[in-house]
Amino acid sequence: MEPLVLGIFLKIETRGYSGPAPKIVRDPARVESGADAYRLFVYDLSPKEPDLTISDATQRLASRLARAFDPENPPFPESQYALRMIMEVGVMADSEAGTISYSWPLDFIQALADAGIELNVSHYLPTADNDDDEEDDY
């Protein structure tokens, strides 16, 4: 069984950008401000459908990212740019399987590379609760 996507978040760190939050596929879920004109835009790009595999979820997102970061129409003005962009993907895999294996669609990887987005993946391996034999004392 291919691992399932739990969530996908895009974090864009900027410095010196004071304009409105750019729409990257959708509006940001959160905007944080810090010292020295630092701003962080967090976009929740998680699929709305439950139980999507990595290939299904990221294949759908690839074309949206390519449009959002089109060099002809960039999300930020030329003089103000993102310092760092990170795509964080949470993946749930079967801990009983022993190994985890999956592939990223090429057009998703290409969209990330073209936009300069780093990819971080967190793996969640649920385990069976061993407390079934214990009684609750509440």
Tab-separated table of C-alpha atoms in Angstrom, residues 39-91:
chain	number	residue	atom	x	y	z
A	39	ARG	CA	7.199	37.856	7.129
A	40	LEU	CA	6.159	34.233	6.916
A	41	PHE	CA	3.261	33.144	4.726
A	42	VAL	CA	1.888	29.663	5.419
A	43	TYR	CA	-0.370	28.045	2.834
A	44	ASP	CA	-2.406	24.926	3.555
A	45	LEU	CA	-2.342	22.999	0.279
A	46	SER	CA	-3.626	19.765	1.805
A	47	PRO	CA	-5.967	17.786	-0.420
A	48	LYS	CA	-9.622	18.035	0.517
A	49	GLU	CA	-10.209	14.401	-0.334
A	50	PRO	CA	-9.199	11.964	2.421
A	51	ASP	CA	-6.854	9.042	1.838
A	52	LEU	CA	-5.035	10.315	-1.252
A	53	THR	CA	-1.749	8.687	-2.123
A	54	ILE	CA	1.380	10.773	-2.571
A	55	SER	CA	1.294	10.438	-6.342
A	56	ASP	CA	-2.402	11.405	-6.563
A	57	ALA	CA	-2.133	14.414	-4.239
A	58	THR	CA	1.092	15.814	-5.652
A	59	GLN	CA	0.141	15.204	-9.289
A	60	ARG	CA	-2.864	17.467	-8.793
A	61	LEU	CA	-0.753	20.101	-7.055
A	62	ALA	CA	2.025	20.190	-9.674
A	63	SER	CA	0.172	22.179	-12.326
A	64	ARG	CA	-1.196	24.588	-9.723
A	65	LEU	CA	2.314	25.296	-8.442
A	66	ALA	CA	3.623	25.776	-11.959
A	67	ARG	CA	0.931	28.399	-12.611
A	68	ALA	CA	1.428	30.110	-9.223
A	69	PHE	CA	5.178	30.500	-9.802
A	70	ASP	CA	5.035	31.298	-13.509
A	71	PRO	CA	8.123	33.429	-14.308
A	72	GLU	CA	5.957	35.660	-16.517
A	73	ASN	CA	3.698	36.513	-13.573
A	74	PRO	CA	5.637	35.968	-10.299
A	75	PRO	CA	3.810	36.083	-6.944
A	76	PHE	CA	6.215	38.746	-5.554
A	77	PRO	CA	7.486	41.946	-7.191
A	78	GLU	CA	10.997	41.702	-8.618
A	79	SER	CA	12.606	43.878	-5.967
A	80	GLN	CA	11.058	41.964	-3.088
A	81	TYR	CA	11.454	38.240	-2.995
A	82	ALA	CA	11.092	35.132	-0.922
A	83	LEU	CA	14.160	34.275	1.121
A	84	ARG	CA	13.214	30.648	1.424
A	85	MET	CA	10.312	28.469	0.359
A	86	ILE	CA	9.647	25.094	1.930
A	87	MET	CA	6.995	22.533	1.035
A	88	GLU	CA	6.219	20.343	4.042
A	89	VAL	CA	4.433	17.081	3.365
A	90	GLY	CA	3.112	14.805	6.100
A	91	VAL	CA	2.890	11.165	5.082
